[in-house]
mmCIF file of C-alpha atoms in Angstrom:
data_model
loop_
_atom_site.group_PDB
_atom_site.id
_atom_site.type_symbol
_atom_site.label_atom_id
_atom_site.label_comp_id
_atom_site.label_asym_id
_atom_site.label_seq_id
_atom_site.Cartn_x
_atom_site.Cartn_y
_atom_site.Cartn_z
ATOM 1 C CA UNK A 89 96.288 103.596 127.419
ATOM 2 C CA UNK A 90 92.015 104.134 126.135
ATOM 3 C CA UNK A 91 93.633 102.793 122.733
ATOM 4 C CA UNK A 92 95.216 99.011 124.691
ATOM 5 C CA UNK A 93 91.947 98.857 126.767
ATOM 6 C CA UNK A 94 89.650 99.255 123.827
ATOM 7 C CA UNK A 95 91.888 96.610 121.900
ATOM 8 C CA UNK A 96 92.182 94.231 124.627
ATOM 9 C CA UNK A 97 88.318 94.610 125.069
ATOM 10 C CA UNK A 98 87.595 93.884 121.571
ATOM 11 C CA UNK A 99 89.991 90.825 120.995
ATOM 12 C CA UNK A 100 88.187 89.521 124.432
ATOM 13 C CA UNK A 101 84.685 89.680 122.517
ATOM 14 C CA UNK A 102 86.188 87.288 119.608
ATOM 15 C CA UNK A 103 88.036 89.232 116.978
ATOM 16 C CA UNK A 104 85.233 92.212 116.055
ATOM 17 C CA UNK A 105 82.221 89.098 116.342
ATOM 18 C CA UNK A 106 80.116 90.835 119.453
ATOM 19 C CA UNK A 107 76.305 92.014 120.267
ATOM 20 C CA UNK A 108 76.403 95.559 119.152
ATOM 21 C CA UNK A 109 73.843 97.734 121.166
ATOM 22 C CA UNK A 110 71.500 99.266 118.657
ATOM 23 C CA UNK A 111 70.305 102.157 120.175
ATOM 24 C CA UNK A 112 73.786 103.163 121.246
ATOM 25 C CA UNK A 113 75.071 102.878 117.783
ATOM 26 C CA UNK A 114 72.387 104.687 116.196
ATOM 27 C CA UNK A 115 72.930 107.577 118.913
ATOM 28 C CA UNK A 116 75.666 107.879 117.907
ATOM 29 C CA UNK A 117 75.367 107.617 114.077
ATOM 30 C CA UNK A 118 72.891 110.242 114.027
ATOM 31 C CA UNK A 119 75.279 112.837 115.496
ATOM 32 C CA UNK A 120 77.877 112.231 112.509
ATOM 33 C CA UNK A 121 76.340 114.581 109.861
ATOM 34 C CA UNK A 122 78.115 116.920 107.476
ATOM 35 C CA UNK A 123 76.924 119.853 106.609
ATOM 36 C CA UNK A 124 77.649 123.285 104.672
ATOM 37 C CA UNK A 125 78.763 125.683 106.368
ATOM 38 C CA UNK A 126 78.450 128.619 104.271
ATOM 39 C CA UNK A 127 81.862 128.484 102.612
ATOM 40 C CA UNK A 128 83.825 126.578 100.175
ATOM 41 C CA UNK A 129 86.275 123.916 101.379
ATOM 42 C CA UNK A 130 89.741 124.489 100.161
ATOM 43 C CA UNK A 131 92.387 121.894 100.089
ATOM 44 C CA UNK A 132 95.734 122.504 102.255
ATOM 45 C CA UNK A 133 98.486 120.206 101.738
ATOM 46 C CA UNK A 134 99.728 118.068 98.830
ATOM 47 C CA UNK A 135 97.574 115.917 97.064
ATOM 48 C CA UNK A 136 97.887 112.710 98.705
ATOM 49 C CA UNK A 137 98.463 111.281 102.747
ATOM 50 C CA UNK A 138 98.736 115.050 103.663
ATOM 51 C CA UNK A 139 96.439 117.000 102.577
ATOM 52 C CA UNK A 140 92.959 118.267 104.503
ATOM 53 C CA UNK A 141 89.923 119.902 103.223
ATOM 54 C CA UNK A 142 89.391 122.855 105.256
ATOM 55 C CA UNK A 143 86.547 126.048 105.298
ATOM 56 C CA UNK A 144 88.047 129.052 103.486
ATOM 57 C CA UNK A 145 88.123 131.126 106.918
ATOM 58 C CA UNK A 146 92.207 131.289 106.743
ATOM 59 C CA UNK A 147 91.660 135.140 107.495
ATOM 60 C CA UNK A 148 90.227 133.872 111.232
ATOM 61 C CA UNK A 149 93.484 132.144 112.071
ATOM 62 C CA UNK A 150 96.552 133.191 113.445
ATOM 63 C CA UNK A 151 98.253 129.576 114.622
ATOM 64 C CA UNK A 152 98.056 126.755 113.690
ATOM 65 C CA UNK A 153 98.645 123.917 116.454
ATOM 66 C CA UNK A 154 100.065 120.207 114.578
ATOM 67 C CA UNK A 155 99.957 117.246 116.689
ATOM 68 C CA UNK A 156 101.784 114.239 115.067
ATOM 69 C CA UNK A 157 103.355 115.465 111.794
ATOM 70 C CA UNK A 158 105.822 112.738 110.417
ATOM 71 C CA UNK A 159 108.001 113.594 107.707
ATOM 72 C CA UNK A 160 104.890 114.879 105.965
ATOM 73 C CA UNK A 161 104.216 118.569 106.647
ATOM 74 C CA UNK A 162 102.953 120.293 103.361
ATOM 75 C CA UNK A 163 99.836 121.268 105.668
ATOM 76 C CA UNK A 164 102.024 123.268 107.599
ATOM 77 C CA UNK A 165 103.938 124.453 104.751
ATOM 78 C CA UNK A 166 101.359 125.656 103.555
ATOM 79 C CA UNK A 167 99.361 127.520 106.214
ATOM 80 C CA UNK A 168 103.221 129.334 106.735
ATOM 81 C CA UNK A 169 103.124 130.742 102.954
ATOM 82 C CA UNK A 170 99.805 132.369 104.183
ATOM 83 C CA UNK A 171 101.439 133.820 106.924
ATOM 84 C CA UNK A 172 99.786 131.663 109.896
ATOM 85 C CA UNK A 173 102.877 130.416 112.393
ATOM 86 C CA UNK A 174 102.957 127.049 112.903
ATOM 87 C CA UNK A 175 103.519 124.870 116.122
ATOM 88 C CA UNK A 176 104.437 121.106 115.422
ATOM 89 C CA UNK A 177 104.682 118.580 117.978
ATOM 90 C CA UNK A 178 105.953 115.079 117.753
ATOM 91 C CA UNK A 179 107.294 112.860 119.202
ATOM 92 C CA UNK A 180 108.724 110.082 116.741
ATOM 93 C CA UNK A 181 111.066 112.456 114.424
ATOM 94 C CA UNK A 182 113.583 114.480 114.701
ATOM 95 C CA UNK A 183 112.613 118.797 115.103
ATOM 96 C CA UNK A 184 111.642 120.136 111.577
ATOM 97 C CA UNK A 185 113.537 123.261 110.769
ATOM 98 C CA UNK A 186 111.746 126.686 110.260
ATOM 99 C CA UNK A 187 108.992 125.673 112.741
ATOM 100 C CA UNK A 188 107.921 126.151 116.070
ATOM 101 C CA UNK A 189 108.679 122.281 117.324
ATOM 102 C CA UNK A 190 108.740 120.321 120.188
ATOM 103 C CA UNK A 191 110.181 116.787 120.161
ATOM 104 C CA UNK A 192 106.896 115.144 122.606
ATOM 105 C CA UNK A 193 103.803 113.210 121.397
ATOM 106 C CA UNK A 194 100.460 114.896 122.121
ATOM 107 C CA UNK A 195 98.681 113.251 125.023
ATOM 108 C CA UNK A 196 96.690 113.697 128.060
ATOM 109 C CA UNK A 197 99.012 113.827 130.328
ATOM 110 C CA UNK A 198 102.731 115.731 130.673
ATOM 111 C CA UNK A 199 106.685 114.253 131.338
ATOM 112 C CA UNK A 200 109.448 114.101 129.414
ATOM 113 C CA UNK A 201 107.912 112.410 126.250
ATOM 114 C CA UNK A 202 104.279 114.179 126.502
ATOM 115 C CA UNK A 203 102.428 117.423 126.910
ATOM 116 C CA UNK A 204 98.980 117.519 126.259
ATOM 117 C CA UNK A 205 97.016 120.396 124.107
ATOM 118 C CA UNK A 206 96.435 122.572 127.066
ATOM 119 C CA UNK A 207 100.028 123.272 128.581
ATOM 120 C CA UNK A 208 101.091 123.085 124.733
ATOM 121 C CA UNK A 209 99.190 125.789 123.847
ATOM 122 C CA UNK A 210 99.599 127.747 126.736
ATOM 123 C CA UNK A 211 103.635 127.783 126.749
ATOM 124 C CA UNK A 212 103.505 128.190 123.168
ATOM 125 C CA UNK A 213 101.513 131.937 123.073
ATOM 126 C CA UNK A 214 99.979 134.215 124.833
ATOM 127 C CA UNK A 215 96.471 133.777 124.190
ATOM 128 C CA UNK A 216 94.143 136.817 123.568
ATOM 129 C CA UNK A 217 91.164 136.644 120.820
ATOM 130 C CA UNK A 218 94.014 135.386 118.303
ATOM 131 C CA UNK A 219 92.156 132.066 116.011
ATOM 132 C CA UNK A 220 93.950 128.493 116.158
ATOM 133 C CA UNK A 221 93.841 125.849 113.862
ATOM 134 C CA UNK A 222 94.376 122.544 115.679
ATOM 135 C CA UNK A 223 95.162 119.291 113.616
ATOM 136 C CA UNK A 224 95.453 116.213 115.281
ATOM 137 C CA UNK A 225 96.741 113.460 113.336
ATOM 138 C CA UNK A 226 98.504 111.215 116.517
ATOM 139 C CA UNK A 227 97.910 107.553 116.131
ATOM 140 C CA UNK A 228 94.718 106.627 118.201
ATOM 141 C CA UNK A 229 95.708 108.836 121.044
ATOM 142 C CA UNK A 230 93.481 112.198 119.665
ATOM 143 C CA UNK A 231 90.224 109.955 122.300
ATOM 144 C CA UNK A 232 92.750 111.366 125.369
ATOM 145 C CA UNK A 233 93.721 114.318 123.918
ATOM 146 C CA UNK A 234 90.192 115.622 123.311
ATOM 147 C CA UNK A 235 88.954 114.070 126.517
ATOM 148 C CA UNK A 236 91.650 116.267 128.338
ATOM 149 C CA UNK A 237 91.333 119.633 126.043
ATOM 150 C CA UNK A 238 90.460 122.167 128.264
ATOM 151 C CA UNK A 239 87.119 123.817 126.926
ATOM 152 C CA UNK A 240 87.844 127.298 126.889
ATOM 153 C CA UNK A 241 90.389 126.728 124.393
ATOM 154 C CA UNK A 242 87.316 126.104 122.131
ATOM 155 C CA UNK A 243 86.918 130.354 122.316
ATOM 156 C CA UNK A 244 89.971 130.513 119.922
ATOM 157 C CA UNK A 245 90.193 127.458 118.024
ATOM 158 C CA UNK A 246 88.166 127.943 114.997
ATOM 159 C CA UNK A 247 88.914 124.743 112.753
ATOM 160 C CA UNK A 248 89.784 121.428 114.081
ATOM 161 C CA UNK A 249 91.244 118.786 111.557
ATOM 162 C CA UNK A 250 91.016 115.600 113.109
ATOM 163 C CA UNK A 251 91.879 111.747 112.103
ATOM 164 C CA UNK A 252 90.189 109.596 114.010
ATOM 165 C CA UNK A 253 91.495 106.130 113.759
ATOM 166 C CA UNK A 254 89.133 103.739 115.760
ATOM 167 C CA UNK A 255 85.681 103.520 114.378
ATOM 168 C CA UNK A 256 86.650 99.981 113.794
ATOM 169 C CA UNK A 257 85.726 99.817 117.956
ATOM 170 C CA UNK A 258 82.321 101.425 117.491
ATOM 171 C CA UNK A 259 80.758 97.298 117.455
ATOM 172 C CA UNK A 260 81.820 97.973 121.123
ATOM 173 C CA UNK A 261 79.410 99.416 123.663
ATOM 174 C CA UNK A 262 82.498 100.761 125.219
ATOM 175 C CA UNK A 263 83.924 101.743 121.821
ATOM 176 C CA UNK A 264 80.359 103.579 120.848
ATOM 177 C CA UNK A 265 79.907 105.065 124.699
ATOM 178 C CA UNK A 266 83.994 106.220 124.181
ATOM 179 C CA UNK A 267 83.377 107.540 121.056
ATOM 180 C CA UNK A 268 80.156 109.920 121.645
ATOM 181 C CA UNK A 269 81.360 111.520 124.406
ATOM 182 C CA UNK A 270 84.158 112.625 122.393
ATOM 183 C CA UNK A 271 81.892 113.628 119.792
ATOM 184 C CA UNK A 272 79.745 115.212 121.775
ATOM 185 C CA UNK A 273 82.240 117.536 123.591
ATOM 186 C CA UNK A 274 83.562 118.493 119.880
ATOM 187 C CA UNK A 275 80.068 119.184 118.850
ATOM 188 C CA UNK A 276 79.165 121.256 121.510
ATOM 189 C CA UNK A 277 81.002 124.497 119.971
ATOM 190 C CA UNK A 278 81.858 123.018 116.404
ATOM 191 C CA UNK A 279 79.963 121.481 113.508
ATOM 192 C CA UNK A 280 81.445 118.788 111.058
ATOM 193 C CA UNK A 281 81.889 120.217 107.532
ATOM 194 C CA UNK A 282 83.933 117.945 106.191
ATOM 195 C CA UNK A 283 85.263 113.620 105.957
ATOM 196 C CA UNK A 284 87.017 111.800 104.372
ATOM 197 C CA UNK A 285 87.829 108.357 104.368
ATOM 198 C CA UNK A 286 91.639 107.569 104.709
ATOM 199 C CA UNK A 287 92.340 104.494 102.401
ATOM 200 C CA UNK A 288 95.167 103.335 104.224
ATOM 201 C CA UNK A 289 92.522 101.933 106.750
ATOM 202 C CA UNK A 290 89.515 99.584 105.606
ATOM 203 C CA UNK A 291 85.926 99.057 107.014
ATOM 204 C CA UNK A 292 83.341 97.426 108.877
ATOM 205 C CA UNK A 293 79.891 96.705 107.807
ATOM 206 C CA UNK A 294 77.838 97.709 111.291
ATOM 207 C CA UNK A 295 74.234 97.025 111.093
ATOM 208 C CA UNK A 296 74.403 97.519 107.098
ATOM 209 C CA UNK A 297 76.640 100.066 107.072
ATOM 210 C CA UNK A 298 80.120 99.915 105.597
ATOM 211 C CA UNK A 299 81.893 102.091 108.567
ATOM 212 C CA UNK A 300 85.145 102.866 107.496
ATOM 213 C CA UNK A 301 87.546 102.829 110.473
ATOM 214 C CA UNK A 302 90.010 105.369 109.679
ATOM 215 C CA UNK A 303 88.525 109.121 108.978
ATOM 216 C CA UNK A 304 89.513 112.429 108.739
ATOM 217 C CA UNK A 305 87.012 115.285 109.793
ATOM 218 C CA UNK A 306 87.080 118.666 109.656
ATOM 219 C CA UNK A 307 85.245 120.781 112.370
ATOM 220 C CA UNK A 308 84.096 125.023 112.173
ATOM 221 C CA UNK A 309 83.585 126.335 115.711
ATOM 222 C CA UNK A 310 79.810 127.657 115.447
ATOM 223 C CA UNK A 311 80.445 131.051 115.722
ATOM 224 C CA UNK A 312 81.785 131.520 112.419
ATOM 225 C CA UNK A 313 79.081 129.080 110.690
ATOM 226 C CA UNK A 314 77.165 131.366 108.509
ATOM 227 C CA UNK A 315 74.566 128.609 107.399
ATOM 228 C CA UNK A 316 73.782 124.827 108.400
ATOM 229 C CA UNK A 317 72.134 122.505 105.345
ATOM 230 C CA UNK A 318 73.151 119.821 103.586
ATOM 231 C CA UNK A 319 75.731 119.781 101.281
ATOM 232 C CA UNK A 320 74.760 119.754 97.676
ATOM 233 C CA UNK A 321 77.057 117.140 96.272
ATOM 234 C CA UNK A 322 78.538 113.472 96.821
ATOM 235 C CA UNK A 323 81.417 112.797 98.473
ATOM 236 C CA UNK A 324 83.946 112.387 98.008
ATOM 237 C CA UNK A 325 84.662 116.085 96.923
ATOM 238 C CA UNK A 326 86.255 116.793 94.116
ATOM 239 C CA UNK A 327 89.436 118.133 96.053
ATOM 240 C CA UNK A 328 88.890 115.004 97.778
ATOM 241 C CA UNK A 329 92.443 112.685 96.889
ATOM 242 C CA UNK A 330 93.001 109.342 97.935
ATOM 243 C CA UNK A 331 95.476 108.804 100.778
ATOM 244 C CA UNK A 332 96.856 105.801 99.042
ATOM 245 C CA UNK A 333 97.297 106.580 95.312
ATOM 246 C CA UNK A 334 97.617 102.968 94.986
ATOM 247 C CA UNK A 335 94.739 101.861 96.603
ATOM 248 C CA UNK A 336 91.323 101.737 95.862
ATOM 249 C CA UNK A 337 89.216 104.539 97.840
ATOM 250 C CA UNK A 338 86.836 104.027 100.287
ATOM 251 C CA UNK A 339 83.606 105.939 100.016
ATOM 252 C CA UNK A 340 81.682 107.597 102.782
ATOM 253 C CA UNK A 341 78.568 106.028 103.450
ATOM 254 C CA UNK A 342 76.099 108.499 102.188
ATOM 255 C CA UNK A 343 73.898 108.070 105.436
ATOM 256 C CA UNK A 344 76.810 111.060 107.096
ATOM 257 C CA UNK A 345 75.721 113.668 104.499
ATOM 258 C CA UNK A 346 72.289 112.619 102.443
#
């Protein structure tokens, strides 16, 4: 439902061509940083659409939460050779054998076709001190789920792998007000160690920069960041793959990490 109202708003304001609020936009900007963490970033998942740079901190996690698999689930695949149990939800396919799944799409809101992260969760295990991975990749509808997310869930989750498909939106003072307070709630208890750029999306240039709309980011809760500095490199990393191997990449403007 945020997703329609946010397109409707935008094709109201003349196809992307409106007065983009400055301040707002640079508030928001400012909050998108990456930084190291204090541990190398590992790549889980195959090489393509799939695959997630992650902090090395697999000993922290016990489950890993998937919302909105598809038929690709090497992730999973291969958090379950390392012995973390995996819970996949969606909707759209048909239940993938050898894992914990429920046919419903991740939202903020439960019936028949939806649960959202917090009953998921809690139906799914009983939670003690046990670390979750949570990876999100659901279409535009990870804005609700994260709105919803109840907070103390942020205890146990250590990594969050998140792809975030409407930046195009952030030319919107909606879109940019939308969009930091999701940030903001993540960044609370996490810090952003790692995006990337998903090719199968494009960009807008916003106020000179080239803001690609589709991104993948990878979040460590604070407690296990052992140091916070800039990252010593360009990005993309060199686990980094393109999502399209047949497209050309889209680089992260060097503003998020420099």
């Amino acid at each position: 439902m945020l997703k329609k109202i946010l397109k409707n708003l935008l094709m109201l304001s003349g196809n992307y061509n409106y007065h983009i609020n400055k301040k707002l936009f640079k508030n928001f900007i400012d909050k998108i940083f990456v930084y190291d963490c204090g541990y190398k970033l590992i790549r889980i998942g195959n090489k393509f659409d799939g695959g997630y740079l992650i902090p090395d901190v697999l000993q922290e996690i016990k489950y890993c939460f998937s919302g909105g698999v598809g038929n690709n689930y090497t992730f999973e695949q291969d958090l379950k050779k390392r012995s973390i149990k995996c819970f996949l939800a969606d909707g759209t396919i048909e239940p993938v054998e050898n894992f914990e799944f429920i046919r419903k799409n991740i939202n903020c809101f439960n019936d028949e076709n939806n649960i959202t992260i917090n009953d998921w969760i809690s139906k799914s295990i009983n939670l003690k001190n046990d670390g979750i991975l949570l990876k999100l990749d659901i279409e535009g509808s990870e804005i609700s789920a994260i709105y919803n997310i109840n907070e103390k869930f942020f205890d146990n989750i250590k990594v969050i792998v998140i792809e975030f498909h409407d930046f195009v939106y952030l030319g919107s003072n909606f879109g940019n007000k939308i969009l930091d307070e999701v940030f903001s709630k993540i960044l609370k208890n996490f810090t952003i160690c790692h995006i990337h750029p998903n090719n199968y999306g494009s960009f807008r240039n916003i106020e000179g920069i080239k803001i690609p709309n589709l991104m993948e980011f990878t979040f460590l809760n604070n407690d296990l960041v052992k140091d916070k500095k800039k990252i010593n490199y360009d990005l993309p990393n060199l686990l980094d793959s393109k999502n399209n191997p047949h497209d050309n990449d889209i680089v992260l403007p060097k503003i998020f990490y420099k």
